[in-house]
Coordinates of C-alpha atoms in Angstrom, one line a residue:
Chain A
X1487 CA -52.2 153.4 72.9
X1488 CA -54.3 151.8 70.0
X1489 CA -53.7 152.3 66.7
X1490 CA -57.0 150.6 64.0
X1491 CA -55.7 148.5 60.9
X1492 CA -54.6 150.1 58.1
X1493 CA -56.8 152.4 55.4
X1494 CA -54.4 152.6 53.0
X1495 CA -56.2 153.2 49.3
X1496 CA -55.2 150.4 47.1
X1497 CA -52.5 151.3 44.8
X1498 CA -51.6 154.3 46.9
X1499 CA -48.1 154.1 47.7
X1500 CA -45.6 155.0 50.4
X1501 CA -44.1 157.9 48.5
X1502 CA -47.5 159.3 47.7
X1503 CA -48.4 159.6 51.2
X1504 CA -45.5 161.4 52.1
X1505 CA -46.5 164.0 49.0
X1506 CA -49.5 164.4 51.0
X1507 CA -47.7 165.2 54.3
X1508 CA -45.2 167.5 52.6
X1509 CA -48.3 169.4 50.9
X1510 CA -50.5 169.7 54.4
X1511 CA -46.8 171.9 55.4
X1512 CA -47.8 174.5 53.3
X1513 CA -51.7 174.3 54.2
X1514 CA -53.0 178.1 55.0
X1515 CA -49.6 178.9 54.4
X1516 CA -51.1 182.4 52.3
X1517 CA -49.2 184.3 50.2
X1518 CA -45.5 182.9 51.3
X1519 CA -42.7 181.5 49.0
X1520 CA -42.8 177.9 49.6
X1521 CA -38.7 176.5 49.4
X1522 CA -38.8 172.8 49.3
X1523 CA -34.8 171.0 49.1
X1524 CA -35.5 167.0 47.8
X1525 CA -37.5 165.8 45.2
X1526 CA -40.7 164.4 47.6
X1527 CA -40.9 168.0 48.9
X1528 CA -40.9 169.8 45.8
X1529 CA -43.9 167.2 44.5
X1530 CA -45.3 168.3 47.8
X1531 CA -45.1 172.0 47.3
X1532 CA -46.3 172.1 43.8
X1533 CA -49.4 170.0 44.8
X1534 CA -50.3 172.5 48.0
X1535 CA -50.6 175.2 44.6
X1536 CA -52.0 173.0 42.8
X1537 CA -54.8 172.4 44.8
X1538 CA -55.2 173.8 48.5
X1539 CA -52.9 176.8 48.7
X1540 CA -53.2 178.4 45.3
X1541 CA -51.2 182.0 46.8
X1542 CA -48.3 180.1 47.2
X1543 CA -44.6 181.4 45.3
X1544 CA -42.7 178.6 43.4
X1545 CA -39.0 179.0 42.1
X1546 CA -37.5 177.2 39.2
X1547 CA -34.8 176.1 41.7
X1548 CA -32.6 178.7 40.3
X1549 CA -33.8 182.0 40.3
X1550 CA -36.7 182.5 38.8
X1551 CA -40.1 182.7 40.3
X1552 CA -42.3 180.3 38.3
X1553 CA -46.5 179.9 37.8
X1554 CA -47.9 176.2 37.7
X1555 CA -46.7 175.7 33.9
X1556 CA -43.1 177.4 34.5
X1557 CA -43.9 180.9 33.2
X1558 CA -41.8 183.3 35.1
X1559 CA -43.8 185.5 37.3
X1560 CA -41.1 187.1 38.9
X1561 CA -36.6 187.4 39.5
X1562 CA -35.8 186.1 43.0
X1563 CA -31.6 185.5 43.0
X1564 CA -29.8 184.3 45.8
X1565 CA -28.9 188.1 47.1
X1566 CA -33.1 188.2 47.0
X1567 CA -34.1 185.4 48.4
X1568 CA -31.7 185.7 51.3
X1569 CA -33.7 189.2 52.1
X1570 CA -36.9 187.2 51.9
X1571 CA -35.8 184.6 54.4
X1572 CA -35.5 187.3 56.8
X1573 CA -38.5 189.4 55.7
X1574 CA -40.2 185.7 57.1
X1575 CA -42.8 185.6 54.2
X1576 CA -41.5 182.0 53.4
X1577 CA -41.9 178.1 54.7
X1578 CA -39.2 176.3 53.6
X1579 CA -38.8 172.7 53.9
X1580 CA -35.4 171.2 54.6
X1581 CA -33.5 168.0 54.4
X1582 CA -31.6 166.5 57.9
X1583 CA -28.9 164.1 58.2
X1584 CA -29.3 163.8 61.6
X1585 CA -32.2 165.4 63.6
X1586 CA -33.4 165.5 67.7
X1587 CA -35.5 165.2 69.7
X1588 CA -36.5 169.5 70.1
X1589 CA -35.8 170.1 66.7
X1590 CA -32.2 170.6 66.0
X1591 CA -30.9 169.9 62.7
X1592 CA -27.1 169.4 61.1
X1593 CA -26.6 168.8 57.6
X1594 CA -22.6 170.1 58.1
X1595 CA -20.7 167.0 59.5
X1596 CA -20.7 163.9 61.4
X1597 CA -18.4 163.4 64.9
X1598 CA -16.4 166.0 65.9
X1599 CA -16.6 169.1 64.1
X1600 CA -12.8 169.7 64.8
X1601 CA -12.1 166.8 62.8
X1602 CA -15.2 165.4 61.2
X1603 CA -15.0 161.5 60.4
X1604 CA -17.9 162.6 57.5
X1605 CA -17.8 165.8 56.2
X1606 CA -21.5 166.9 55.0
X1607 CA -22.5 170.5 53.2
X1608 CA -21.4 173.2 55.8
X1609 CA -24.3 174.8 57.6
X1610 CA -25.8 176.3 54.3
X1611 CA -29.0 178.4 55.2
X1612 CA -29.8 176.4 57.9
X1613 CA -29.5 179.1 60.8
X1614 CA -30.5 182.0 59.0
X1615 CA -33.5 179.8 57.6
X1616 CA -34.2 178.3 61.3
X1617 CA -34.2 181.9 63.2
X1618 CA -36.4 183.8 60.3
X1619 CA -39.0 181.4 59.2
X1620 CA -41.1 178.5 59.6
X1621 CA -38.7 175.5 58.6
X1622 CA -39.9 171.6 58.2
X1623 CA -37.7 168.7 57.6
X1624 CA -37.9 166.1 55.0
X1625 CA -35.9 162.8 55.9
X1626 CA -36.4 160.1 53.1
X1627 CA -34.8 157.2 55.2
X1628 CA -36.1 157.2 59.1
X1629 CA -33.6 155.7 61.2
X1630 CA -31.8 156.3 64.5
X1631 CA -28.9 157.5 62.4
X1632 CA -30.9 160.7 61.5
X1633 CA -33.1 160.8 64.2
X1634 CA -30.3 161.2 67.2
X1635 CA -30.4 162.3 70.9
X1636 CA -28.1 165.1 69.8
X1637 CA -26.9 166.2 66.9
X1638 CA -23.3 167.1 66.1
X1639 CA -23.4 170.5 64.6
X1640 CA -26.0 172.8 65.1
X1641 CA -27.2 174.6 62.0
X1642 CA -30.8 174.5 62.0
X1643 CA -31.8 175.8 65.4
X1644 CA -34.4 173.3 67.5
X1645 CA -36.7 174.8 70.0
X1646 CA -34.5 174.3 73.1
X1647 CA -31.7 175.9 71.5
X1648 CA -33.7 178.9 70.6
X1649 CA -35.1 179.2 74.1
X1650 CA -31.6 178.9 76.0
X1651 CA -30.2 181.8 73.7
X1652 CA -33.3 184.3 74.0
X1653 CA -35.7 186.2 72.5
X1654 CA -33.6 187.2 69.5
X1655 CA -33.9 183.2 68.7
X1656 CA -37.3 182.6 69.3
X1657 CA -39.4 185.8 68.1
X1658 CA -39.8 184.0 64.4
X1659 CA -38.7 180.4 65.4
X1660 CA -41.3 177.9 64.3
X1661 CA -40.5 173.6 63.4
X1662 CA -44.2 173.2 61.8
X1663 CA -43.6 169.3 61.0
X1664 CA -40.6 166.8 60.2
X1665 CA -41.8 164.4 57.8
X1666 CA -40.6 161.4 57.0
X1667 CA -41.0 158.0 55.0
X1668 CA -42.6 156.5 58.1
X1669 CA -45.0 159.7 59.5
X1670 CA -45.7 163.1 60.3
X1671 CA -44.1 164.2 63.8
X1672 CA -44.5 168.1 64.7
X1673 CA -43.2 169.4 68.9
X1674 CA -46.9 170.3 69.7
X1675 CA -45.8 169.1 73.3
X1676 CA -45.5 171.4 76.1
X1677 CA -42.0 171.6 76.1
X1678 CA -41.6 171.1 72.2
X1679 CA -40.5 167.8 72.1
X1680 CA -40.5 165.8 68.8
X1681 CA -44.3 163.5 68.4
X1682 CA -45.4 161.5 66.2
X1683 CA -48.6 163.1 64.6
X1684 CA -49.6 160.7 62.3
X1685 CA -48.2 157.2 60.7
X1686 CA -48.8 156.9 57.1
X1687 CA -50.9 153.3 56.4
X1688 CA -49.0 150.6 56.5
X1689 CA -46.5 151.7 59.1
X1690 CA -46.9 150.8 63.1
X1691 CA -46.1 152.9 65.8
X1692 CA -43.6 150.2 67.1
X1693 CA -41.9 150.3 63.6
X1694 CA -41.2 154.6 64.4
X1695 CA -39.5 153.8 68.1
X1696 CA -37.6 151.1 66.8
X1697 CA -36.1 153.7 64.6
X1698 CA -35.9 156.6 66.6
X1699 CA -33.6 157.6 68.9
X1700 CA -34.9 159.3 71.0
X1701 CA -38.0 159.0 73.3
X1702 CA -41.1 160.2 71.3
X1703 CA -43.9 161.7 72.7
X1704 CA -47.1 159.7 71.0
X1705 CA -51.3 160.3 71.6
X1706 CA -52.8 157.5 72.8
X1707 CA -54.8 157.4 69.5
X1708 CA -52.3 158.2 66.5
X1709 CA -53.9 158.6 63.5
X1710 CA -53.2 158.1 59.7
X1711 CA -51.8 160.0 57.6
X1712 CA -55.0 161.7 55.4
X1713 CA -55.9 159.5 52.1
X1714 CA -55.0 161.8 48.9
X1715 CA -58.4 162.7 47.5
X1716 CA -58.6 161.3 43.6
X1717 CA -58.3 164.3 41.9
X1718 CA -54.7 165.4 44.0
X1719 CA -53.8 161.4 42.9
X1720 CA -54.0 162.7 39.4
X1721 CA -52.4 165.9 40.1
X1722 CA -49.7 163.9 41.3
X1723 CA -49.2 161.4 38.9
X1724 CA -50.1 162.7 35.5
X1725 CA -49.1 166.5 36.0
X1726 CA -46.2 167.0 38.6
X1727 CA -44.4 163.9 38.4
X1728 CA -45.6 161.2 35.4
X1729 CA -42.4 159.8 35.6
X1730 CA -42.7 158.7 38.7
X1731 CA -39.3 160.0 40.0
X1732 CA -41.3 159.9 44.1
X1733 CA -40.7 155.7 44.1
X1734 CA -36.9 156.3 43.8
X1735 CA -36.6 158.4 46.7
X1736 CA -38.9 156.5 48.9
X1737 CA -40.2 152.4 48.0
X1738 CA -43.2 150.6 49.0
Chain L
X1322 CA -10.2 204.6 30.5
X1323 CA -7.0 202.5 31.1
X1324 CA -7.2 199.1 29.5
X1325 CA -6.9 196.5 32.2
X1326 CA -6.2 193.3 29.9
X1327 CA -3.9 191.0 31.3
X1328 CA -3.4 187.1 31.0
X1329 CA -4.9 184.5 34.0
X1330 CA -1.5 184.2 34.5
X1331 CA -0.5 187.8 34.9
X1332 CA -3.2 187.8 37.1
X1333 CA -2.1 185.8 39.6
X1334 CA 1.4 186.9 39.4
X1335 CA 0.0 189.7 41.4
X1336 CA -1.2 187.6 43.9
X1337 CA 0.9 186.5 47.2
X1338 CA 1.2 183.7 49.5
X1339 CA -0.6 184.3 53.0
X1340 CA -3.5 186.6 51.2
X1341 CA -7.0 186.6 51.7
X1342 CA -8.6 185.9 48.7
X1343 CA -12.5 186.1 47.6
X1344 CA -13.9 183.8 45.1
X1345 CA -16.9 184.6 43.7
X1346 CA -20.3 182.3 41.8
X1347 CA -21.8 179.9 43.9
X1348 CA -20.9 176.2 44.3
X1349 CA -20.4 174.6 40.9
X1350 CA -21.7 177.6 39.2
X1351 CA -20.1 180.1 37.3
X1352 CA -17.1 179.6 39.5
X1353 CA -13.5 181.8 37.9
X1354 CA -12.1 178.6 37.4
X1355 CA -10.0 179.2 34.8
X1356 CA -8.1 182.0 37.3
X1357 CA -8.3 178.9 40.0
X1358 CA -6.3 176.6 37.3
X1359 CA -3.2 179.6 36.9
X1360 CA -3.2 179.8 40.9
X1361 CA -2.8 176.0 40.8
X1362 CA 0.2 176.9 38.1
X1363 CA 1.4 179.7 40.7
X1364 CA 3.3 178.6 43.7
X1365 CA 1.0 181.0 45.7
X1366 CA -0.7 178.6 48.6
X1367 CA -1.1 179.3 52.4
X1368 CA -4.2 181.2 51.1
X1369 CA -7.4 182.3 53.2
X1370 CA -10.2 181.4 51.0
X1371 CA -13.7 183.1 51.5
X1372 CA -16.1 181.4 48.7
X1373 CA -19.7 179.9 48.6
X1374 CA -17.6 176.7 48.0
X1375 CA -17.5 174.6 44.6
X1376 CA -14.6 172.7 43.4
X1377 CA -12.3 176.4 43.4
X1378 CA -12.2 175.3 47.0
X1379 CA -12.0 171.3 46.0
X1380 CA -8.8 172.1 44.0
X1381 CA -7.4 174.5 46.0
X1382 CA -7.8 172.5 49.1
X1383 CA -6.3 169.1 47.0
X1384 CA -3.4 171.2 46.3
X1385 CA -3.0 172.0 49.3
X1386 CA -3.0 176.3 49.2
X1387 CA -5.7 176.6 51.4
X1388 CA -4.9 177.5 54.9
X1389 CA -8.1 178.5 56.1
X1390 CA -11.5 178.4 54.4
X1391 CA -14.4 181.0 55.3
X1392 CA -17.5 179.1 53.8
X1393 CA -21.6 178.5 54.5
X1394 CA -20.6 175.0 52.4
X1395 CA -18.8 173.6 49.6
X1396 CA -21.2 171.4 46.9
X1397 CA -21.1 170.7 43.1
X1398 CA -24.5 170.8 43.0
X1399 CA -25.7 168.2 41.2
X1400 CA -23.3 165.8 43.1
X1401 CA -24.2 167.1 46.8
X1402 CA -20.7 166.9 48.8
X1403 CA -17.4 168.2 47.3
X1404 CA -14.9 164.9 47.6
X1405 CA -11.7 167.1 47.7
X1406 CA -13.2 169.5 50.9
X1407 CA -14.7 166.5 52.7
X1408 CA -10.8 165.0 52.5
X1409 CA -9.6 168.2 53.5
X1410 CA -11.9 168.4 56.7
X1411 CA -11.9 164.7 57.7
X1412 CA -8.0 164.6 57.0
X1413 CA -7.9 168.0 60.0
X1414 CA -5.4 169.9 56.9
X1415 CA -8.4 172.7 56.9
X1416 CA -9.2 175.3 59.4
X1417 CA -12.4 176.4 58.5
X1418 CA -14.8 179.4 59.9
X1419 CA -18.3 177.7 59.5
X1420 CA -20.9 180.6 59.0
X1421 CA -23.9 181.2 57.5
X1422 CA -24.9 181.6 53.8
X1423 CA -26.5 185.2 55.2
X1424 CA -23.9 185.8 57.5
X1425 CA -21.4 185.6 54.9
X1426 CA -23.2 188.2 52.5
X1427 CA -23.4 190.5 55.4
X1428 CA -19.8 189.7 55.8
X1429 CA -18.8 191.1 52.7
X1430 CA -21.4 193.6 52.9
X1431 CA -19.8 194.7 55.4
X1432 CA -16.3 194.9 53.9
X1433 CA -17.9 197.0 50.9
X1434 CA -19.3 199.4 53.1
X1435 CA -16.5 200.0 55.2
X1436 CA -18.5 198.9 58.5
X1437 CA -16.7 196.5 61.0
X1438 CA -19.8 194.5 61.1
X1439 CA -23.5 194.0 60.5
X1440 CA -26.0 192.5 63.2
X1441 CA -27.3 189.5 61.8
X1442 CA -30.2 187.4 63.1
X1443 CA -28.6 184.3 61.8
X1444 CA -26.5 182.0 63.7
X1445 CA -27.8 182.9 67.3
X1446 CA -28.6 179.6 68.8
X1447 CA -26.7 178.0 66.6
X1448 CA -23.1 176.0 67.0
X1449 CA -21.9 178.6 64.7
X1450 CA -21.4 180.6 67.8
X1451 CA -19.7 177.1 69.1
X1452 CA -17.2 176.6 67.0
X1453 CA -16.3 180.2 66.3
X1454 CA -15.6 181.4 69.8
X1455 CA -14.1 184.7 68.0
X1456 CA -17.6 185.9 66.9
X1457 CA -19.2 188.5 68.9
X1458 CA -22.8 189.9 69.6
X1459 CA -23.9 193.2 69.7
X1460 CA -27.0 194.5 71.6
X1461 CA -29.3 196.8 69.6
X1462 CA -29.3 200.5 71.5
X1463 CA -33.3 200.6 70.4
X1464 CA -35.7 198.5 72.7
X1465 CA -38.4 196.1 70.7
X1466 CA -41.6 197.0 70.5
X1467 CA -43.5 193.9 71.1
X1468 CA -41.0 192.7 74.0
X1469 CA -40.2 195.8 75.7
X1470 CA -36.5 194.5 75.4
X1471 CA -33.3 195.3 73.0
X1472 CA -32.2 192.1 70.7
X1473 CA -28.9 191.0 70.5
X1474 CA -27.5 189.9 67.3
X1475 CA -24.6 188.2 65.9
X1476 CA -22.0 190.9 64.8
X1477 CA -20.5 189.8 62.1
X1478 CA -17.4 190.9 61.2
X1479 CA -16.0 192.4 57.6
X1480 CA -14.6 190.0 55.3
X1481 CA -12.3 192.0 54.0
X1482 CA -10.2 190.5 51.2
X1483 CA -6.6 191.4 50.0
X1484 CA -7.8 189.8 46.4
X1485 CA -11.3 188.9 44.3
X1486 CA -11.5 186.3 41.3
X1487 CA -14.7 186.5 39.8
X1488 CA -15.9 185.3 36.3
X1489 CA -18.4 186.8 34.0
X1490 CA -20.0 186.5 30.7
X1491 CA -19.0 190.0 29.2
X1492 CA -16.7 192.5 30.5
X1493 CA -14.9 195.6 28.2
X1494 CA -11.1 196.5 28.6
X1495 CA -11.8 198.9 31.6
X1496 CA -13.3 196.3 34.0
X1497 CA -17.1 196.6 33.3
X1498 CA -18.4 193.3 33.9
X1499 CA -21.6 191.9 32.5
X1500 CA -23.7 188.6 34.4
X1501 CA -25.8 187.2 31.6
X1502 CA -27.4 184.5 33.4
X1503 CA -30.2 184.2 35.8
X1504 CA -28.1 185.3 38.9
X1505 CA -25.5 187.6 39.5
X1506 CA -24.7 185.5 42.4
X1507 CA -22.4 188.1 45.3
X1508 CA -19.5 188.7 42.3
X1509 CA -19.8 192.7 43.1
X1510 CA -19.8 192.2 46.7
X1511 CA -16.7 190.1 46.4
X1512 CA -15.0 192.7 44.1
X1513 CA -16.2 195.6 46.3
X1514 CA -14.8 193.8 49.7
X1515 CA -11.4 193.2 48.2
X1516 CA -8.4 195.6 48.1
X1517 CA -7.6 194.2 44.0
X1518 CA -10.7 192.3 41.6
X1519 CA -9.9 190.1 38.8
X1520 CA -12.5 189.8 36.7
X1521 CA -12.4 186.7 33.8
X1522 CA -15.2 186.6 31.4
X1523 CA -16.1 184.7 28.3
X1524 CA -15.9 187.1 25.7
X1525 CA -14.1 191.0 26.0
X1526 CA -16.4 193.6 23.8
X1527 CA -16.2 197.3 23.3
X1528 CA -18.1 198.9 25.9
X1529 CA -20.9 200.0 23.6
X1530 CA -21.5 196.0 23.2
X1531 CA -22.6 195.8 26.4
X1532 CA -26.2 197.4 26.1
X1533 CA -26.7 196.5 22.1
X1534 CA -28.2 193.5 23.5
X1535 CA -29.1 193.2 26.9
X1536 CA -30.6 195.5 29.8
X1537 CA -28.1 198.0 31.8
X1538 CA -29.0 195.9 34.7
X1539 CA -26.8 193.7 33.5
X1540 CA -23.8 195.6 34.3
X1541 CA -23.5 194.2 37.7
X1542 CA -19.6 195.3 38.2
X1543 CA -18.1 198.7 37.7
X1544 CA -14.6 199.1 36.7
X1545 CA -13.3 201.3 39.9
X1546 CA -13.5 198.3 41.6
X1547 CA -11.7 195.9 39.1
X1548 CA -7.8 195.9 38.7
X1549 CA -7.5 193.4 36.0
X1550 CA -9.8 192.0 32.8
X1551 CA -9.0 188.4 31.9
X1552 CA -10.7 186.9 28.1
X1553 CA -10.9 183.3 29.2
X1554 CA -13.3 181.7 27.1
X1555 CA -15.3 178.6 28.8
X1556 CA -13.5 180.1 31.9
X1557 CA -15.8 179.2 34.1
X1558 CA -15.4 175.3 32.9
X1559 CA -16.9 173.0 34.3
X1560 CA -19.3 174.9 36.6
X1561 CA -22.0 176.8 34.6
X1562 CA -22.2 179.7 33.1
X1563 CA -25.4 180.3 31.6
X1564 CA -26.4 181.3 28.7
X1565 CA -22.6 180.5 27.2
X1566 CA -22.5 177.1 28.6
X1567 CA -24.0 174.8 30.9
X1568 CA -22.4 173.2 33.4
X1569 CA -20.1 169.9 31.9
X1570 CA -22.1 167.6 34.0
X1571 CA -19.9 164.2 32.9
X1572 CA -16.7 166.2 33.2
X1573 CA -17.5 167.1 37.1
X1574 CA -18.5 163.5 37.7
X1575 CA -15.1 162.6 36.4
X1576 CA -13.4 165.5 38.4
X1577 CA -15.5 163.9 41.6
X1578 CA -14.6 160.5 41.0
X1579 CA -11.0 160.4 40.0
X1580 CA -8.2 160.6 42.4
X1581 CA -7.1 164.2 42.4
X1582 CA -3.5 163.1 41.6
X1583 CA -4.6 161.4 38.2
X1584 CA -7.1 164.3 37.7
X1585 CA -4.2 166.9 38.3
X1586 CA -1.2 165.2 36.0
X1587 CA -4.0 164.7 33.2
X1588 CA -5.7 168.2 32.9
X1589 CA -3.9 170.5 35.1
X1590 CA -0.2 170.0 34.3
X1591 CA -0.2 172.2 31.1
X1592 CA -1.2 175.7 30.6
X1593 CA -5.3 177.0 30.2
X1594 CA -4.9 175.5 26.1
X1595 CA -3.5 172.1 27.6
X1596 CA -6.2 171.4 30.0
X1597 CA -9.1 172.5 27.1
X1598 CA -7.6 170.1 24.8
X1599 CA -6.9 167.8 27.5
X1600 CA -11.3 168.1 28.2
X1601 CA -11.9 167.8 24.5
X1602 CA -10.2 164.5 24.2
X1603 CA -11.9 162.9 27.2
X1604 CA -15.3 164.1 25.9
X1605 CA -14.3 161.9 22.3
X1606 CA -12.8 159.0 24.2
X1607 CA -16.5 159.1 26.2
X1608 CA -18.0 158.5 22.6

């Protein structure tokens, strides 16, 4: 395993990287509604339309569907967009408070879910989301608390789950990536176990075991996450988010 | 047409310990939380509570009257995890059935149609299944085409409710109710599941109001499925309810942040006037 030094632009920082890795989610994506949850994410998505995937749907986060200036192109309320999750023509990208190793997810609760010692959302969309479309993860903060052998409650359905319960499970099952502040992991393993795809500069691939954990399949060459090209650090900066609101949710 | 008026508190005089009761909007918006603030007067409690939860399941579970919640969450939105459910669950005082945000539509779908269930894709593989060992699967009779094999889904079951409280914008004397927002949210679902609706809304108009100004589409709830019409102006305080009012963002950070004994004994200890002028003179001591 090598990894060559660092090629990180100067002035390019941590959170802009991981707008990049959110954005490549939604790469040849087509005509879908992309449904990004966090604020990285949501830069992310409105960058893919900005620039590669122009077909892409956008809401207002409520429920109107929204061009790149906010004009409404379209109604899409909860009772509609839960149709449209199952319909599949969507790529939604979630958050995780804890996450494994084949691609299970819980957002609902920490411990036992009897009697939780931290109570988190519920379940939300997460199996309806997991079972119907492509769904990627967002996890701002990568540490061995998120990134667990198991996770406590199942809501968003990993790959092994999905295979032990049938073909029902895994006719439209799909975990395209899990990003995080660190790198870009996707289960392009044969048995669809969590690797790391790429690191974004700056980070090593001792820095993503030590905060794993879990054993992480990794290529003997990992790459870097792809420089933003000048024009999508414009986008980025002076159109979608001037105010900078990316270096609060992720620092460096 | 009959005229359905009644008070909040009339309302829930009709309402009785043990039911199972519907609560319509979606987390911390437009949420009938000014029909939530008379139950808190009632001494109904040892309630089933089926809501996409906001703080109508916070209070209600701080009070106590929640025996067992049906929910896909409970958030305020804007502040992520709702303090008074999280106590409830980590404390063990709430049974809760975990489902679904779809499942739970097609659980009240199903109640509105009668059916005994739905087959839903959604929480197969799942520890929904886990930790509700009561939910069944049905096999579909038809074989798929690109498998050669019949799927199993989840059947999930009716949620049929003895009560709905729903809140609206508009809504005349015979229970036509009027969304004036960007989503009507599941409010005629939850009416149409339930044996007796409740609607509140901000304003009561004639009926021919309704269209002066805004689409028939509007009219998202018809009055054969409403028993009661409550005027509760800024009912739906302090969740939204676009375009009347937005949701009092500094009042629900207070809510969140205040230990729900203090928070009851200043704004919920007098009638639905008492707590409104109990809000308006924290808002002036904030300035």
């Amino acid at each position: 395993m090598s990894v060559s030094t660092s090629t990180a632009l100067s002035g390019v920082t941590r959170a802009e990287y991981c707008v990049i890795a959110c954005a490549e989610a939604w790469r040849d994506n087509g005509e879908v509604l992309a449904s990004p949850m966090g604020l990285i994410p949501s830069v992310g998505a409105r960058l893919a339309r900005h620039t590669f995937s122009p077909d892409l749907l956008l809401t207002d986060g409520e429920a109107m569907l929204v061009g790149p200036d906010g004009t409404p192109e379209g109604w899409l309320p909860y009772r509609q967009h839960l149709a449209l999750v199952t319909g599949g023509r969507r790529h939604v990208m979630m958050g995780a408070s804890q996450i494994d190793r084949f691609g299970n997810q819980n957002i609902s609760c920490v411990g036992d879910w009897e009697r939780p010692t931290r109570q988190l959302l519920g379940v939300r969309g997460a199996p309806v989301n997991t079972l119907n479309n492509p769904v990627s993860y967002w996890v701002p903060k990568h540490s061995k608390r998120v990134f667990v052998e198991k996770v406590d409650m199942i809501g968003g359905v990993g790959y092994d789950s999905a295979a032990a319960a049938g073909p029902t499970a895994t006719r439209f099952h799909r975990i395209p990536r899990v990003v995080s502040n660190l790198g870009v992991f996707d289960f392009t393993t044969p048995d669809h176990s969590m690797r790391l795809a790429s690191l974004h500069p700056g980070v090593t691939v001792e820095e993503v075991f030590a905060a794993t954990g879990f054993e992480l399949a990794v290529a003997d060459e990992v790459p870097y996450t792809r420089d933003p090209s000048a024009a999508e650090l414009a986008s980025i900066r002076e159109v979608i988010d001037p105010r900078g609101l990316r270096d609060r949710e992720v620092r460096g | 047409m009959g005229d359905k008026t009644m008070t909040a508190d009339e309302a829930v005089s009709r309402l009785e310990s043990g039911m199972t009761l519907g609560i319509g909007g979606w987390g911390s918006r437009r949420k009938p939380m000014a029909l939530v603030r008379a139950l808190l007067r009632s001494t109904v409690t040892d309630l089933t509570v089926v809501s996409y939860g906001g703080p109508d399941v916070g209070m209600l579970a701080a009070a106590g009257r929640i025996r067992k919640l049906v929910a896909p969450f409970a958030t305020l939105d804007s502040i992520p995890l709702e303090p008074h459910f999280r106590a409830a669950r980590e404390s063990g005082s709430l049974e809760l059935m975990e489902i679904d945000e779809a499942m739970f539509m097609w659980g009240l779908r199903a109640a509105a149609n009668r059916l005994p269930f739905l087959p839903v894709r959604a929480g197969i593989g799942s520890d929904v299944m886990r930790v509700n060992p009561g939910l069944r699967t049905v096999t579909s009779p038809y074989e798929d085409e690109s498998t050669g094999l019949p799927e199993t889904f989840v059947a999930m079951p009716a949620l049929r409710l003895d009560a709905a409280l729903v809140h609206v914008n508009r809504a005349d004397r015979a229970g036509n109710g009027q969304y004036l927002g960007p989503d009507p949210y599941f409010d005629d679902l939850f009416c149409e599941a339930a044996a007796t609706a409740y609607v509140s809304c901000e304003r009561i108009v004639d009926t021919a109001e309704l269209t002066k100004a805004a689409p028939p589409q509007t009219l998202l709830i018809k009055r054969l499925s409403v028993t009661g019409v409550v005027e509760a102006p800024s009912g739906a305080h302090f969740t939204s309810c676009a375009p009347d009012h937005d949701r009092d963002e500094a009042f629900q950070r207070l809510y969140a942040s205040m230990p729900w004994p203090e928070f009851a004994a200043r704004f919920l200890s007098g009638d639905e006037q008492a707590y409104r002028t109990a809000v308006e003179a924290w808002h002036e001591e904030q300035r």
